[in-house]
Amino acid sequence: MLEVRALGSRYGRIPALHGIDLRVGAGELVALVGANGAGKTTLLRTISGVQPASGGAIGFEGREVTALSARARVKLGIVQVPEGRQVFAPMSVEDNLRLGAFARGRADALDEVIAFFPALREKRRQPAGLLSGGQQQMLAIARALMAQPRLLLLDEPSMGLAPRLVAEIFAHIAALRARGTTVLLVDQNARAALAVADRGYVMEAGRIALQGVAADLLRDPQVQRAYLGL
Ligand code: ATP
């Protein structure tokens, strides 16, 4: 579904991504892990088109999208849940969800999407800013689902959440995969991300350092030492 080849990206003169090769197959959940500043967010933003590529190519469902705007990529079904949730705080939960279907998807999918997140159901008419951090993360994911993504890019969904809520968010991500949604997931919590993923990539200093079946990466001594605190 997604094929990234020799992708580069830079902030001014400073390169942040160097020759990234990465693939995500239809229906796969792929985790991208690595230390702070490794380039995970930059890679997601370059795939969604929010950040320009400085070299290489991004193929999506058989066509090259490298030069397309972020908006055009959303229309094709590449939908990103940004780091830090970024819900529209003064607007109601329902209106946040309706906006998710602005460029793509169906506003009438609201009941279907909200049924997937019981914690949001009773808060439908409340301003999103009054939700807890975990509920805001669920709303950010639900808002993206309103666009009926072909490929969902999830950036740090567990950031800043209490352990119980982290488990809940990852259970939702596992359920999305079980429904057949294709997901590229970035998370600092390498253990939890690799535990729900089919395959994984480890990034270091703007490069892919390791890749493989997620269960194998979890057992890899190098990954265990560097990212799992073992
Ligand atoms: P984190 O988990 O902290 O978000 P990350 O792996 O997602 O880390 P990026 O945020 O992609 O890493 O950052 C990759 C590199 O690019 C870092 O060296 C970072 O300092 C730099 N960088 C990120 N955003 C900008 C920016 N807007 N301007 C300049 N440099 C940036």
PDB file of C-alpha atoms and ligand atoms in Angstrom:
ATOM      1  CA  MET A   1       0.000   0.000   0.000  1.00  0.00           C
ATOM      2  CA  LEU A   2       2.774   2.416   0.958  1.00  0.00           C
ATOM      3  CA  GLU A   3       6.253   2.286  -0.478  1.00  0.00           C
ATOM      4  CA  VAL A   4       8.810   4.852   0.672  1.00  0.00           C
ATOM      5  CA  ARG A   5      12.075   4.819  -1.261  1.00  0.00           C
ATOM      6  CA  ALA A   6      15.310   6.656  -0.391  1.00  0.00           C
ATOM      7  CA  LEU A   7      13.263   9.396   1.258  1.00  0.00           C
ATOM      8  CA  GLY A   8      15.011  12.491   2.567  1.00  0.00           C
ATOM      9  CA  SER A   9      13.699  15.506   4.429  1.00  0.00           C
ATOM     10  CA  ARG A  10      15.367  18.578   5.900  1.00  0.00           C
ATOM     11  CA  TYR A  11      14.704  21.565   8.112  1.00  0.00           C
ATOM     12  CA  GLY A  12      16.439  24.379   6.250  1.00  0.00           C
ATOM     13  CA  ARG A  13      19.969  23.121   5.672  1.00  0.00           C
ATOM     14  CA  ILE A  14      19.779  20.469   8.380  1.00  0.00           C
ATOM     15  CA  PRO A  15      18.827  16.998   7.168  1.00  0.00           C
ATOM     16  CA  ALA A  16      16.383  15.072   9.383  1.00  0.00           C
ATOM     17  CA  LEU A  17      15.794  11.976   7.218  1.00  0.00           C
ATOM     18  CA  HIS A  18      18.435  10.127   5.201  1.00  0.00           C
ATOM     19  CA  GLY A  19      17.506   7.569   2.531  1.00  0.00           C
ATOM     20  CA  ILE A  20      14.514   6.024   4.286  1.00  0.00           C
ATOM     21  CA  ASP A  21      13.136   2.815   2.750  1.00  0.00           C
ATOM     22  CA  LEU A  22       9.901   1.564   4.288  1.00  0.00           C
ATOM     23  CA  ARG A  23       6.837  -0.394   3.211  1.00  0.00           C
ATOM     24  CA  VAL A  24       3.401  -0.926   4.667  1.00  0.00           C
ATOM     25  CA  GLY A  25       1.213  -3.641   3.175  1.00  0.00           C
ATOM     26  CA  ALA A  26      -2.593  -3.435   3.038  1.00  0.00           C
ATOM     27  CA  GLY A  27      -4.055  -4.479   6.391  1.00  0.00           C
ATOM     28  CA  GLU A  28      -0.708  -4.337   8.184  1.00  0.00           C
ATOM     29  CA  LEU A  29       0.039  -2.561  11.445  1.00  0.00           C
ATOM     30  CA  VAL A  30       3.622  -1.336  11.251  1.00  0.00           C
ATOM     31  CA  ALA A  31       5.363   0.268  14.243  1.00  0.00           C
ATOM     32  CA  LEU A  32       8.097   2.862  13.926  1.00  0.00           C
ATOM     33  CA  VAL A  33      10.117   3.198  17.126  1.00  0.00           C
ATOM     34  CA  GLY A  34      13.289   4.983  18.202  1.00  0.00           C
ATOM     35  CA  ALA A  35      14.673   7.560  20.600  1.00  0.00           C
ATOM     36  CA  ASN A  36      13.612  11.203  20.855  1.00  0.00           C
ATOM     37  CA  GLY A  37      14.707  13.140  17.810  1.00  0.00           C
ATOM     38  CA  ALA A  38      15.335  10.043  15.666  1.00  0.00           C
ATOM     39  CA  GLY A  39      13.024  11.446  12.976  1.00  0.00           C
ATOM     40  CA  LYS A  40       9.832   9.448  13.511  1.00  0.00           C
ATOM     41  CA  THR A  41       7.488  12.450  13.472  1.00  0.00           C
ATOM     42  CA  THR A  42       9.328  13.945  10.507  1.00  0.00           C
ATOM     43  CA  LEU A  43       8.878  10.699   8.580  1.00  0.00           C
ATOM     44  CA  LEU A  44       5.125  10.587   9.270  1.00  0.00           C
ATOM     45  CA  ARG A  45       4.766  14.243   8.329  1.00  0.00           C
ATOM     46  CA  THR A  46       6.706  13.690   5.098  1.00  0.00           C
ATOM     47  CA  ILE A  47       4.441  10.750   4.206  1.00  0.00           C
ATOM     48  CA  SER A  48       1.307  12.840   4.848  1.00  0.00           C
ATOM     49  CA  GLY A  49       2.779  15.785   2.937  1.00  0.00           C
ATOM     50  CA  VAL A  50       2.803  18.286   5.801  1.00  0.00           C
ATOM     51  CA  GLN A  51       6.605  18.311   5.551  1.00  0.00           C
ATOM     52  CA  PRO A  52       8.221  18.344   2.085  1.00  0.00           C
ATOM     53  CA  ALA A  53      10.550  15.582   0.902  1.00  0.00           C
ATOM     54  CA  SER A  54      14.037  16.678  -0.137  1.00  0.00           C
ATOM     55  CA  GLY A  55      14.686  13.502  -2.136  1.00  0.00           C
ATOM     56  CA  GLY A  56      13.368  10.017  -2.818  1.00  0.00           C
ATOM     57  CA  ALA A  57       9.809   8.949  -3.503  1.00  0.00           C
ATOM     58  CA  ILE A  58       6.582   7.980  -1.794  1.00  0.00           C
ATOM     59  CA  GLY A  59       4.305   5.527  -3.574  1.00  0.00           C
ATOM     60  CA  PHE A  60       0.748   4.946  -2.383  1.00  0.00           C
ATOM     61  CA  GLU A  61      -1.513   2.298  -3.879  1.00  0.00           C
ATOM     62  CA  GLY A  62       0.460   2.235  -7.090  1.00  0.00           C
ATOM     63  CA  ARG A  63       0.852   5.971  -7.684  1.00  0.00           C
ATOM     64  CA  GLU A  64       3.581   8.404  -6.788  1.00  0.00           C
ATOM     65  CA  VAL A  65       2.365  11.012  -4.291  1.00  0.00           C
ATOM     66  CA  THR A  66       5.677  12.701  -3.432  1.00  0.00           C
ATOM     67  CA  ALA A  67       4.708  15.961  -5.143  1.00  0.00           C
ATOM     68  CA  LEU A  68       1.056  16.024  -4.021  1.00  0.00           C
ATOM     69  CA  SER A  69      -0.199  18.457  -1.372  1.00  0.00           C
ATOM     70  CA  ALA A  70      -1.197  17.180   2.059  1.00  0.00           C
ATOM     71  CA  ARG A  71      -4.804  17.923   1.124  1.00  0.00           C
ATOM     72  CA  ALA A  72      -4.591  15.802  -2.025  1.00  0.00           C
ATOM     73  CA  ARG A  73      -3.079  12.968  -0.007  1.00  0.00           C
ATOM     74  CA  VAL A  74      -5.950  13.118   2.499  1.00  0.00           C
ATOM     75  CA  LYS A  75      -8.334  12.754  -0.419  1.00  0.00           C
ATOM     76  CA  LEU A  76      -6.503   9.582  -1.446  1.00  0.00           C
ATOM     77  CA  GLY A  77      -6.950   8.259   2.100  1.00  0.00           C
ATOM     78  CA  ILE A  78      -3.636   9.053   3.837  1.00  0.00           C
ATOM     79  CA  VAL A  79      -4.879  10.407   7.161  1.00  0.00           C
ATOM     80  CA  GLN A  80      -2.668  11.492  10.072  1.00  0.00           C
ATOM     81  CA  VAL A  81      -3.427  11.731  13.782  1.00  0.00           C
ATOM     82  CA  PRO A  82      -0.948  14.412  14.882  1.00  0.00           C
ATOM     83  CA  GLU A  83       1.323  14.253  17.895  1.00  0.00           C
ATOM     84  CA  GLY A  84      -0.326  16.018  20.838  1.00  0.00           C
ATOM     85  CA  ARG A  85      -3.878  15.170  19.621  1.00  0.00           C
ATOM     86  CA  GLN A  86      -4.683  18.753  18.499  1.00  0.00           C
ATOM     87  CA  VAL A  87      -8.427  18.487  18.992  1.00  0.00           C
ATOM     88  CA  PHE A  88     -10.430  21.694  18.508  1.00  0.00           C
ATOM     89  CA  ALA A  89     -10.917  22.514  22.203  1.00  0.00           C
ATOM     90  CA  PRO A  90     -13.931  24.908  22.111  1.00  0.00           C
ATOM     91  CA  MET A  91     -15.880  22.715  19.685  1.00  0.00           C
ATOM     92  CA  SER A  92     -18.049  19.795  20.757  1.00  0.00           C
ATOM     93  CA  VAL A  93     -16.913  16.206  20.393  1.00  0.00           C
ATOM     94  CA  GLU A  94     -19.475  15.757  17.612  1.00  0.00           C
ATOM     95  CA  ASP A  95     -18.289  18.816  15.699  1.00  0.00           C
ATOM     96  CA  ASN A  96     -14.665  17.659  15.977  1.00  0.00           C
ATOM     97  CA  LEU A  97     -15.791  14.373  14.447  1.00  0.00           C
ATOM     98  CA  ARG A  98     -17.775  16.064  11.673  1.00  0.00           C
ATOM     99  CA  LEU A  99     -14.693  18.084  10.724  1.00  0.00           C
ATOM    100  CA  GLY A 100     -12.819  14.796  10.330  1.00  0.00           C
ATOM    101  CA  ALA A 101     -15.070  14.055   7.348  1.00  0.00           C
ATOM    102  CA  PHE A 102     -14.633  17.519   5.774  1.00  0.00           C
ATOM    103  CA  ALA A 103     -12.233  16.537   2.979  1.00  0.00           C
ATOM    104  CA  ARG A 104     -13.074  12.855   2.744  1.00  0.00           C
ATOM    105  CA  GLY A 105     -15.417  10.308   4.319  1.00  0.00           C
ATOM    106  CA  ARG A 106     -19.012  10.681   5.436  1.00  0.00           C
ATOM    107  CA  ALA A 107     -20.366  12.940   8.203  1.00  0.00           C
ATOM    108  CA  ASP A 108     -23.147  10.376   8.704  1.00  0.00           C
ATOM    109  CA  ALA A 109     -20.536   7.810   9.821  1.00  0.00           C
ATOM    110  CA  LEU A 110     -20.513   9.605  13.184  1.00  0.00           C
ATOM    111  CA  ASP A 111     -22.646   7.048  15.052  1.00  0.00           C
ATOM    112  CA  GLU A 112     -20.630   4.184  13.647  1.00  0.00           C
ATOM    113  CA  VAL A 113     -17.299   5.759  14.638  1.00  0.00           C
ATOM    114  CA  ILE A 114     -18.410   6.867  18.095  1.00  0.00           C
ATOM    115  CA  ALA A 115     -19.759   3.366  18.821  1.00  0.00           C
ATOM    116  CA  PHE A 116     -16.148   2.219  18.690  1.00  0.00           C
ATOM    117  CA  PHE A 117     -15.202   4.614  21.554  1.00  0.00           C
ATOM    118  CA  PRO A 118     -17.699   4.191  24.425  1.00  0.00           C
ATOM    119  CA  ALA A 119     -15.851   6.838  26.496  1.00  0.00           C
ATOM    120  CA  LEU A 120     -16.782   9.464  23.886  1.00  0.00           C
ATOM    121  CA  ARG A 121     -20.406   8.464  23.495  1.00  0.00           C
ATOM    122  CA  GLU A 122     -21.687  10.153  26.636  1.00  0.00           C
ATOM    123  CA  LYS A 123     -19.554  13.259  25.965  1.00  0.00           C
ATOM    124  CA  ARG A 124     -20.832  13.893  22.443  1.00  0.00           C
ATOM    125  CA  ARG A 125     -22.079  17.406  23.163  1.00  0.00           C
ATOM    126  CA  GLN A 126     -19.279  18.512  25.498  1.00  0.00           C
ATOM    127  CA  PRO A 127     -16.456  20.797  24.350  1.00  0.00           C
ATOM    128  CA  ALA A 128     -13.468  18.650  23.391  1.00  0.00           C
ATOM    129  CA  GLY A 129     -11.222  20.759  25.639  1.00  0.00           C
ATOM    130  CA  LEU A 130     -13.011  19.393  28.718  1.00  0.00           C
ATOM    131  CA  LEU A 131     -12.117  15.785  27.932  1.00  0.00           C
ATOM    132  CA  SER A 132      -9.278  14.008  29.733  1.00  0.00           C
ATOM    133  CA  GLY A 133      -6.002  13.415  27.853  1.00  0.00           C
ATOM    134  CA  GLY A 134      -6.972   9.817  27.090  1.00  0.00           C
ATOM    135  CA  GLN A 135     -10.396  10.821  25.828  1.00  0.00           C
ATOM    136  CA  GLN A 136      -8.844  13.546  23.669  1.00  0.00           C
ATOM    137  CA  GLN A 137      -6.531  10.942  22.143  1.00  0.00           C
ATOM    138  CA  MET A 138      -9.519   8.717  21.399  1.00  0.00           C
ATOM    139  CA  LEU A 139     -11.267  11.709  19.851  1.00  0.00           C
ATOM    140  CA  ALA A 140      -8.224  12.477  17.694  1.00  0.00           C
ATOM    141  CA  ILE A 141      -8.230   8.874  16.429  1.00  0.00           C
ATOM    142  CA  ALA A 142     -12.024   8.886  15.968  1.00  0.00           C
ATOM    143  CA  ARG A 143     -11.800  12.171  14.033  1.00  0.00           C
ATOM    144  CA  ALA A 144      -9.285  10.551  11.661  1.00  0.00           C
ATOM    145  CA  LEU A 145     -11.543   7.501  11.234  1.00  0.00           C
ATOM    146  CA  MET A 146     -14.338   9.815  10.063  1.00  0.00           C
ATOM    147  CA  ALA A 147     -12.262  10.327   6.901  1.00  0.00           C
ATOM    148  CA  GLN A 148     -12.360   6.548   6.294  1.00  0.00           C
ATOM    149  CA  PRO A 149      -8.575   6.311   5.968  1.00  0.00           C
ATOM    150  CA  ARG A 150      -6.956   3.806   3.636  1.00  0.00           C
ATOM    151  CA  LEU A 151      -3.728   4.379   5.610  1.00  0.00           C
ATOM    152  CA  LEU A 152      -3.850   5.769   9.161  1.00  0.00           C
ATOM    153  CA  LEU A 153      -0.701   7.494  10.441  1.00  0.00           C
ATOM    154  CA  LEU A 154      -0.703   7.585  14.250  1.00  0.00           C
ATOM    155  CA  ASP A 155       1.864   9.837  15.941  1.00  0.00           C
ATOM    156  CA  GLU A 156       2.604   9.135  19.627  1.00  0.00           C
ATOM    157  CA  PRO A 157      -0.906   8.111  20.697  1.00  0.00           C
ATOM    158  CA  SER A 158       0.255   7.120  24.197  1.00  0.00           C
ATOM    159  CA  MET A 159       2.228  10.298  24.918  1.00  0.00           C
ATOM    160  CA  GLY A 160       1.524  11.766  28.351  1.00  0.00           C
ATOM    161  CA  LEU A 161      -1.103   9.197  29.316  1.00  0.00           C
ATOM    162  CA  ALA A 162      -1.346   7.202  32.566  1.00  0.00           C
ATOM    163  CA  PRO A 163      -0.467   3.485  32.202  1.00  0.00           C
ATOM    164  CA  ARG A 164      -4.106   2.316  32.355  1.00  0.00           C
ATOM    165  CA  LEU A 165      -5.032   4.687  29.526  1.00  0.00           C
ATOM    166  CA  VAL A 166      -1.975   3.647  27.514  1.00  0.00           C
ATOM    167  CA  ALA A 167      -3.243   0.065  27.667  1.00  0.00           C
ATOM    168  CA  GLU A 168      -6.692   1.235  26.588  1.00  0.00           C
ATOM    169  CA  ILE A 169      -5.332   3.199  23.607  1.00  0.00           C
ATOM    170  CA  PHE A 170      -3.223   0.246  22.452  1.00  0.00           C
ATOM    171  CA  ALA A 171      -6.251  -2.056  22.795  1.00  0.00           C
ATOM    172  CA  HIS A 172      -8.119   0.302  20.460  1.00  0.00           C
ATOM    173  CA  ILE A 173      -5.221   0.276  18.006  1.00  0.00           C
ATOM    174  CA  ALA A 174      -5.172  -3.535  18.053  1.00  0.00           C
ATOM    175  CA  ALA A 175      -8.940  -3.501  17.418  1.00  0.00           C
ATOM    176  CA  LEU A 176      -8.473  -1.168  14.440  1.00  0.00           C
ATOM    177  CA  ARG A 177      -5.999  -3.585  12.947  1.00  0.00           C
ATOM    178  CA  ALA A 178      -8.379  -6.475  13.544  1.00  0.00           C
ATOM    179  CA  ARG A 179     -11.023  -4.528  11.556  1.00  0.00           C
ATOM    180  CA  GLY A 180      -8.578  -4.353   8.642  1.00  0.00           C
ATOM    181  CA  THR A 181      -7.404  -0.736   8.975  1.00  0.00           C
ATOM    182  CA  THR A 182      -3.841  -0.259   7.727  1.00  0.00           C
ATOM    183  CA  VAL A 183      -1.783   1.612  10.331  1.00  0.00           C
ATOM    184  CA  LEU A 184       1.691   3.130  10.567  1.00  0.00           C
ATOM    185  CA  LEU A 185       2.214   3.785  14.280  1.00  0.00           C
ATOM    186  CA  VAL A 186       4.901   5.918  15.899  1.00  0.00           C
ATOM    187  CA  ASP A 187       5.340   5.568  19.640  1.00  0.00           C
ATOM    188  CA  GLN A 188       7.998   6.146  22.280  1.00  0.00           C
ATOM    189  CA  ASN A 189       6.586   3.114  24.069  1.00  0.00           C
ATOM    190  CA  ALA A 190       8.480   0.646  21.877  1.00  0.00           C
ATOM    191  CA  ARG A 191       7.367  -2.391  23.834  1.00  0.00           C
ATOM    192  CA  ALA A 192       3.639  -1.626  23.580  1.00  0.00           C
ATOM    193  CA  ALA A 193       3.906  -0.525  19.941  1.00  0.00           C
ATOM    194  CA  LEU A 194       5.812  -3.645  18.846  1.00  0.00           C
ATOM    195  CA  ALA A 195       3.448  -5.840  20.880  1.00  0.00           C
ATOM    196  CA  VAL A 196       0.447  -4.816  18.718  1.00  0.00           C
ATOM    197  CA  ALA A 197       2.350  -4.525  15.413  1.00  0.00           C
ATOM    198  CA  ASP A 198       2.942  -7.028  12.622  1.00  0.00           C
ATOM    199  CA  ARG A 199       6.285  -5.542  11.654  1.00  0.00           C
ATOM    200  CA  GLY A 200       8.510  -2.812  12.976  1.00  0.00           C
ATOM    201  CA  TYR A 201      11.228  -0.357  12.007  1.00  0.00           C
ATOM    202  CA  VAL A 202      13.744   1.129  14.436  1.00  0.00           C
ATOM    203  CA  MET A 203      14.968   4.627  13.589  1.00  0.00           C
ATOM    204  CA  GLU A 204      18.236   6.169  14.711  1.00  0.00           C
ATOM    205  CA  ALA A 205      19.447   9.646  13.752  1.00  0.00           C
ATOM    206  CA  GLY A 206      17.217   9.941  10.684  1.00  0.00           C
ATOM    207  CA  ARG A 207      17.924   6.445   9.357  1.00  0.00           C
ATOM    208  CA  ILE A 208      16.296   3.020   9.579  1.00  0.00           C
ATOM    209  CA  ALA A 209      18.655   1.066  11.851  1.00  0.00           C
ATOM    210  CA  LEU A 210      16.742  -2.212  12.074  1.00  0.00           C
ATOM    211  CA  GLN A 211      13.564  -3.715  10.699  1.00  0.00           C
ATOM    212  CA  GLY A 212      11.717  -6.982  10.956  1.00  0.00           C
ATOM    213  CA  VAL A 213       8.775  -8.928  12.279  1.00  0.00           C
ATOM    214  CA  ALA A 214       7.646  -7.130  15.446  1.00  0.00           C
ATOM    215  CA  ALA A 215       7.924 -10.227  17.644  1.00  0.00           C
ATOM    216  CA  ASP A 216      11.524 -10.740  16.464  1.00  0.00           C
ATOM    217  CA  LEU A 217      12.427  -7.103  17.215  1.00  0.00           C
ATOM    218  CA  LEU A 218      11.006  -7.505  20.737  1.00  0.00           C
ATOM    219  CA  ARG A 219      13.430 -10.422  21.249  1.00  0.00           C
ATOM    220  CA  ASP A 220      16.407  -8.679  19.611  1.00  0.00           C
ATOM    221  CA  PRO A 221      19.101  -8.033  22.276  1.00  0.00           C
ATOM    222  CA  GLN A 222      20.079  -4.722  20.623  1.00  0.00           C
ATOM    223  CA  VAL A 223      16.457  -3.492  20.719  1.00  0.00           C
ATOM    224  CA  GLN A 224      16.014  -4.780  24.258  1.00  0.00           C
ATOM    225  CA  ARG A 225      19.086  -2.895  25.464  1.00  0.00           C
ATOM    226  CA  ALA A 226      18.448   0.353  23.616  1.00  0.00           C
ATOM    227  CA  TYR A 227      14.656   0.680  23.723  1.00  0.00           C
ATOM    228  CA  LEU A 228      13.110  -1.758  26.169  1.00  0.00           C
ATOM    229  CA  GLY A 229      15.277  -1.050  29.209  1.00  0.00           C
ATOM    230  CA  LEU A 230      16.378  -4.688  29.586  1.00  0.00           C
TER     231      LEU A 230
HETATM  232  P1  ATP B   1      10.120  12.926  19.129  1.00  0.00           P
HETATM  233  O1  ATP B   1       9.688  11.626  19.657  1.00  0.00           O
HETATM  234  O2  ATP B   1      10.839  13.777  20.109  1.00  0.00           O
HETATM  235  O3  ATP B   1       9.046  13.671  18.385  1.00  0.00           O
HETATM  236  P2  ATP B   1      11.120  12.072  16.607  1.00  0.00           P
HETATM  237  O4  ATP B   1      11.819  10.768  16.454  1.00  0.00           O
HETATM  238  O5  ATP B   1       9.716  12.131  16.167  1.00  0.00           O
HETATM  239  O6  ATP B   1      11.262  12.568  18.084  1.00  0.00           O
HETATM  240  P3  ATP B   1      11.535  14.386  14.973  1.00  0.00           P
HETATM  241  O7  ATP B   1      10.589  15.203  15.776  1.00  0.00           O
HETATM  242  O8  ATP B   1      11.104  13.923  13.643  1.00  0.00           O
HETATM  243  O9  ATP B   1      12.010  13.115  15.822  1.00  0.00           O
HETATM  244  O10 ATP B   1      12.905  15.182  14.852  1.00  0.00           O
HETATM  245  C1  ATP B   1      13.981  14.735  14.012  1.00  0.00           C
HETATM  246  C2  ATP B   1      15.083  15.786  14.014  1.00  0.00           C
HETATM  247  O11 ATP B   1      14.610  16.967  13.359  1.00  0.00           O
HETATM  248  C3  ATP B   1      15.516  16.223  15.392  1.00  0.00           C
HETATM  249  O12 ATP B   1      16.901  16.449  15.356  1.00  0.00           O
HETATM  250  C4  ATP B   1      14.775  17.516  15.621  1.00  0.00           C
HETATM  251  O13 ATP B   1      15.485  18.367  16.480  1.00  0.00           O
HETATM  252  C5  ATP B   1      14.702  18.105  14.222  1.00  0.00           C
HETATM  253  N1  ATP B   1      13.473  18.902  14.043  1.00  0.00           N
HETATM  254  C6  ATP B   1      12.206  18.500  14.233  1.00  0.00           C
HETATM  255  N2  ATP B   1      11.316  19.473  13.947  1.00  0.00           N
HETATM  256  C7  ATP B   1      12.058  20.544  13.569  1.00  0.00           C
HETATM  257  C8  ATP B   1      11.750  21.880  13.153  1.00  0.00           C
HETATM  258  N3  ATP B   1      10.478  22.289  13.047  1.00  0.00           N
HETATM  259  N4  ATP B   1      12.786  22.704  12.855  1.00  0.00           N
HETATM  260  C9  ATP B   1      14.060  22.280  12.923  1.00  0.00           C
HETATM  261  N5  ATP B   1      14.428  21.050  13.310  1.00  0.00           N
HETATM  262  C10 ATP B   1      13.457  20.190  13.631  1.00  0.00           C
END
